[in-house]
Coordinates of C-alpha atoms and ligand atoms in Angstrom, one line a residue:
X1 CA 16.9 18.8 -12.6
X2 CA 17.6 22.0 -10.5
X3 CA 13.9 22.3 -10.6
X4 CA 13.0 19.2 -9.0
X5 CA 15.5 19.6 -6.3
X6 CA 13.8 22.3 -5.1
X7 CA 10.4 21.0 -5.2
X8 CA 12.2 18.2 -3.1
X9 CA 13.2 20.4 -0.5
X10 CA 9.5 22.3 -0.7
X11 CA 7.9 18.6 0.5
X12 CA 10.1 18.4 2.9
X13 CA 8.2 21.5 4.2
X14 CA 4.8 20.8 3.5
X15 CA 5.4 17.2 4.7
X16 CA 6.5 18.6 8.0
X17 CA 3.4 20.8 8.1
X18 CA 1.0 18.2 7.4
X19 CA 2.1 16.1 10.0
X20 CA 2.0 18.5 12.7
X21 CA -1.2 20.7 11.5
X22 CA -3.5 17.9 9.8
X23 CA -2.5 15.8 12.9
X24 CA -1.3 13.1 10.2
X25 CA 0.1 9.9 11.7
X26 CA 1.9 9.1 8.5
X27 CA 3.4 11.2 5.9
X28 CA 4.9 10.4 2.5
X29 CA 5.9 11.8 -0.4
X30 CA 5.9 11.3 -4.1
X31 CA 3.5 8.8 -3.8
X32 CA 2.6 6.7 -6.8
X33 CA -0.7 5.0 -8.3
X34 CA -1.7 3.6 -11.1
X35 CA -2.7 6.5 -12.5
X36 CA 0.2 9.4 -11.3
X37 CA 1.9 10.6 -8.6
X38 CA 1.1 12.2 -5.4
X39 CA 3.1 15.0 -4.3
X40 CA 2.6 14.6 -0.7
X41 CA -0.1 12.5 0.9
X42 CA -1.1 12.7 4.8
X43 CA -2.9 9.6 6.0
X44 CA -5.4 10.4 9.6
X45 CA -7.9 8.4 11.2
X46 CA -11.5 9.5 11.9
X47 CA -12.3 7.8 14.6
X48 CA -15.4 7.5 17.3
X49 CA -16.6 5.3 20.0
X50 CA -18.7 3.6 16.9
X51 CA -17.0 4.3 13.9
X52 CA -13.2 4.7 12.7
X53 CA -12.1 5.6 8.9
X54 CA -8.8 6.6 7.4
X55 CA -8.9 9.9 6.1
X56 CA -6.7 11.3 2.9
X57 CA -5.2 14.3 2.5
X58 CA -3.2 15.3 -0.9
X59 CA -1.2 18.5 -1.2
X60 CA -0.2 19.4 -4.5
X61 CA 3.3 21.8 -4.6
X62 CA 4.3 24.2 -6.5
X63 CA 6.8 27.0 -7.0
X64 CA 5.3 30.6 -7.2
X65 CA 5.7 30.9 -11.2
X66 CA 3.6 27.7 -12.1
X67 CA 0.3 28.1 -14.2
X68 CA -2.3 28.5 -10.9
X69 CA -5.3 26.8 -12.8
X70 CA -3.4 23.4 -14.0
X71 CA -2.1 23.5 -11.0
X72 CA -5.1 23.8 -9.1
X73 CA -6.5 21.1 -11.6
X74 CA -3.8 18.9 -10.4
X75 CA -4.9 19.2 -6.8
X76 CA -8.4 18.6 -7.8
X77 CA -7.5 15.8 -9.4
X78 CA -6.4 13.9 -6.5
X79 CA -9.8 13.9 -4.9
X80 CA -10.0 10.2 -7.1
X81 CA -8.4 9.2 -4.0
X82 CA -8.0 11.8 -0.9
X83 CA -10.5 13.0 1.2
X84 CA -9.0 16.7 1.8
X85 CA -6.7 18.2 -1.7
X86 CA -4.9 20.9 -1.0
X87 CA -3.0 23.3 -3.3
X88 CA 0.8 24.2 -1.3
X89 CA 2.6 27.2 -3.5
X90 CA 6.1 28.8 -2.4
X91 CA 5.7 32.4 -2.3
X92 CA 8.3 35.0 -2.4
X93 CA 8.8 38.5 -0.4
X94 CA 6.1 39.5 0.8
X95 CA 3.8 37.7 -2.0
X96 CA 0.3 36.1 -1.0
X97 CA -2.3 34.2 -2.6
X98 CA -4.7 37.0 -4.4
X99 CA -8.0 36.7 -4.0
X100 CA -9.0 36.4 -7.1
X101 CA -7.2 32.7 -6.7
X102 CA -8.2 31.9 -3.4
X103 CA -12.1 32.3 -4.7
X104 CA -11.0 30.4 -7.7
X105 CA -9.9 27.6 -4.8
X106 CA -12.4 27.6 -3.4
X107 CA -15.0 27.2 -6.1
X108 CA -13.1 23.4 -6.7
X109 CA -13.2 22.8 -3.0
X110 CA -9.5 22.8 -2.8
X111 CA -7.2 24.4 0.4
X112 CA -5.0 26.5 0.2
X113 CA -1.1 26.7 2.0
X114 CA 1.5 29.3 1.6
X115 CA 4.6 28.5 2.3
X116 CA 7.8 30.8 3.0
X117 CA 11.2 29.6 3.6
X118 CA 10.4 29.2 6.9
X119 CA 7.3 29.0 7.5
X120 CA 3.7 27.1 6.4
X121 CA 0.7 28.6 6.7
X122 CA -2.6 27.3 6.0
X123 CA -4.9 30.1 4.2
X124 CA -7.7 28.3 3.1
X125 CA -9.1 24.3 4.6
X126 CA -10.4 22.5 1.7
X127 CA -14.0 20.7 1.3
X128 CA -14.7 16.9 2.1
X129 CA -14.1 14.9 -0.7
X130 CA -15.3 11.5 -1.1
X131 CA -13.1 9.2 -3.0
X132 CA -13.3 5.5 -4.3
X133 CA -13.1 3.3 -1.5
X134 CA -10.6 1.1 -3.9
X135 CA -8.7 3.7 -5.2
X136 CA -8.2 4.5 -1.0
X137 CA -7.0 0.9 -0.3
X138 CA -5.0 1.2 -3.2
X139 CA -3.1 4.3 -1.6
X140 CA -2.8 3.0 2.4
X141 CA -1.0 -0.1 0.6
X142 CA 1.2 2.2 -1.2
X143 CA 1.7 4.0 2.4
X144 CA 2.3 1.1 4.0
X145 CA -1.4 0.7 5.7
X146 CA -4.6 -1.2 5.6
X147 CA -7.9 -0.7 6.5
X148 CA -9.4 -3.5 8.7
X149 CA -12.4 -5.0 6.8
X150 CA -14.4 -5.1 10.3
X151 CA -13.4 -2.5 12.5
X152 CA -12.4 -0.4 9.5
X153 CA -9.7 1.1 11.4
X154 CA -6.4 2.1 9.8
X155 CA -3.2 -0.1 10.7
X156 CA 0.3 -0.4 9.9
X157 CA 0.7 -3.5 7.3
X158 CA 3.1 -5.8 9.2
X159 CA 3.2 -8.6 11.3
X160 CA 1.1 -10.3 8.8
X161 CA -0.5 -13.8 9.3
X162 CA -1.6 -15.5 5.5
X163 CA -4.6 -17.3 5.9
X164 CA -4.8 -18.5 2.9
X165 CA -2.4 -18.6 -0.5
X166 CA -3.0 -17.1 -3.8
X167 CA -4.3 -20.3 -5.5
X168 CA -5.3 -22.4 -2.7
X169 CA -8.9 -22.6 -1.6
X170 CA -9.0 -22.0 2.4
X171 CA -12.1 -24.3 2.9
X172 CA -10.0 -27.5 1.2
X173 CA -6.5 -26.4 2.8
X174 CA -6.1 -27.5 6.5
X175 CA -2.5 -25.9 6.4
X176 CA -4.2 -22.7 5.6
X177 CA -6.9 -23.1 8.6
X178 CA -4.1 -23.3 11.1
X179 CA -2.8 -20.2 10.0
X180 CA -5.7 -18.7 11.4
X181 CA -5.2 -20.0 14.4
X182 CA -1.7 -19.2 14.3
X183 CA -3.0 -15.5 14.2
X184 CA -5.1 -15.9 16.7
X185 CA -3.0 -17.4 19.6
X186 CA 0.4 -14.8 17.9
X187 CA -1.9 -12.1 17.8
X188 CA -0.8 -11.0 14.2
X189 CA -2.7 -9.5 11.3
X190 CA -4.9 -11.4 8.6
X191 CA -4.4 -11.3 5.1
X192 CA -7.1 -13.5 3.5
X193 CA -8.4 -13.9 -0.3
X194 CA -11.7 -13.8 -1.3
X195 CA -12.1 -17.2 -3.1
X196 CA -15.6 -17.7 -3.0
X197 CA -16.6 -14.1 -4.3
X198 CA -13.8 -14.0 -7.1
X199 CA -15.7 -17.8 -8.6
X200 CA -19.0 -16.3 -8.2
X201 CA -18.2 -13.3 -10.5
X202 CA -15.3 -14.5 -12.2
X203 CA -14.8 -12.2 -15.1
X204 CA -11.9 -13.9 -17.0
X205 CA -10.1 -17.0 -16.5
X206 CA -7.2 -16.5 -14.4
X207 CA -5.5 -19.2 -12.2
X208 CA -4.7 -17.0 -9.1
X209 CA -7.0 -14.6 -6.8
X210 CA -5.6 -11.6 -5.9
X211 CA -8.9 -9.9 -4.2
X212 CA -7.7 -10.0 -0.6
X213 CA -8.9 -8.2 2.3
X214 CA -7.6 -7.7 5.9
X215 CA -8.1 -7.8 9.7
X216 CA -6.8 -6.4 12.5
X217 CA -5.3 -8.4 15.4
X218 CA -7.7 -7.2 17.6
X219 CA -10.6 -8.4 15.2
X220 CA -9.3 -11.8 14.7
X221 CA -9.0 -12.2 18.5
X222 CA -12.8 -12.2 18.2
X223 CA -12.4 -15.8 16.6
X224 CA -10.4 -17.7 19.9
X225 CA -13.7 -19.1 21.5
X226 CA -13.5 -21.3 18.1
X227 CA -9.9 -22.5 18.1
X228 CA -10.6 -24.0 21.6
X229 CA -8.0 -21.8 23.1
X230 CA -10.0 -19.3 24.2
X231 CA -8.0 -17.1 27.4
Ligands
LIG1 ZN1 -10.3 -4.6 13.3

């Protein structure tokens, strides 16, 4: 119990730091996916005049006495989903990463951060990872997120418009149309389902579609000229 208060306090840290040195527009901690938990995970944009991506960093932390190579393993490991993993270790007195450890880092690819009781310092940036896009949108959900399926940039998930419900087809639904158009002329966010691809390769016989993607406002304003209330 004592021990995971103080790792608490420790991502308090390394949250703070992530923020302000990986330029991270949003910050959580103790993230959870299907398949374990995320110590602390920074969410970024790439972003161009033609392109724009969200970008994952995970930061594994750890107290100074914790096995080095399972935890290293552990920061590894979250390259399923982030695009930078880094390895964050408290370090006492005058204690540093050795370098026997910080080659070992960076064999896997993974950064390295020391932190003091007050202070975080980055040692060692870690590689480009390239993660599942799926396993991704799985995580900007968790952080509250989604990536906009044609501009692919990275937005907050709220003000949401439904265009279509779970088990309703949008094509025979005219409720379902107009909540397109609502989006348009509220400028709000579109949730849609993917009807048509989930028949086409339906792999078991389920009565609701949960394969849904999103669109920015900006996007759907794209679609006015066709509601007839163009501006
Ligand atoms: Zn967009």
């Amino acid at each position: 119990m004592k021990k995971i208060k103080r790792e608490k306090s420790l991502y308090d840290q390394v949250a703070r730091f992530a923020g302000s040195s990986f330029n991270c527009f949003a910050v959580k901690q103790q993230v959870g996916t299907r398949h374990g938990r995320i110590d602390v995970v920074g969410l970024r944009e790439v972003h161009s005049d033609y392109f724009s991506a969200p970008e994952i960093i995970g930061i594994e932390v750890k107290e100074e006495y914790s096995t080095y190579l399972s935890s290293l393993g552990q920061a590894f490991a979250y390259s399923v989903y982030a695009h930078q993993c880094y390895l964050a270790v408290r370090k006492r007195h005058s204690n540093a990463f050795t370098p026997d450890e910080r080659r070992l880092a960076a064999k896997l690819g993974i950064g390295l951060i020391e932190l003091k009781s007050r202070s975080c310092t980055l040692v060692q940036s870690s590689r480009l990872f390239e993660p599942e896009p799926r396993y991704v949108a799985h995580l900007l959900r968790k952080m509250g997120y989604f990536q906009c399926a044609l501009c692919g940039g990275t937005y907050r998930h709220e003000d949401i418009t439904y265009a279509s419900n779970f088990a309703i087809d949008l094509t025979d639904n005219p409720k379902y149309k107009g909540n397109l158009r609502k989006a348009i002329a509220k400028r709000r966010n579109l949730n849609f389902y993917l009807f048509q691809l989930y028949n086409e390769r339906k792999a078991e016989d389920r009565y609701y579609v949960y394969d849904r993607r999103f669109m920015c406002k900006d996007c759907v304003s794209l679609f006015a000229s066709l509601t007839g209330k163009e501006k």
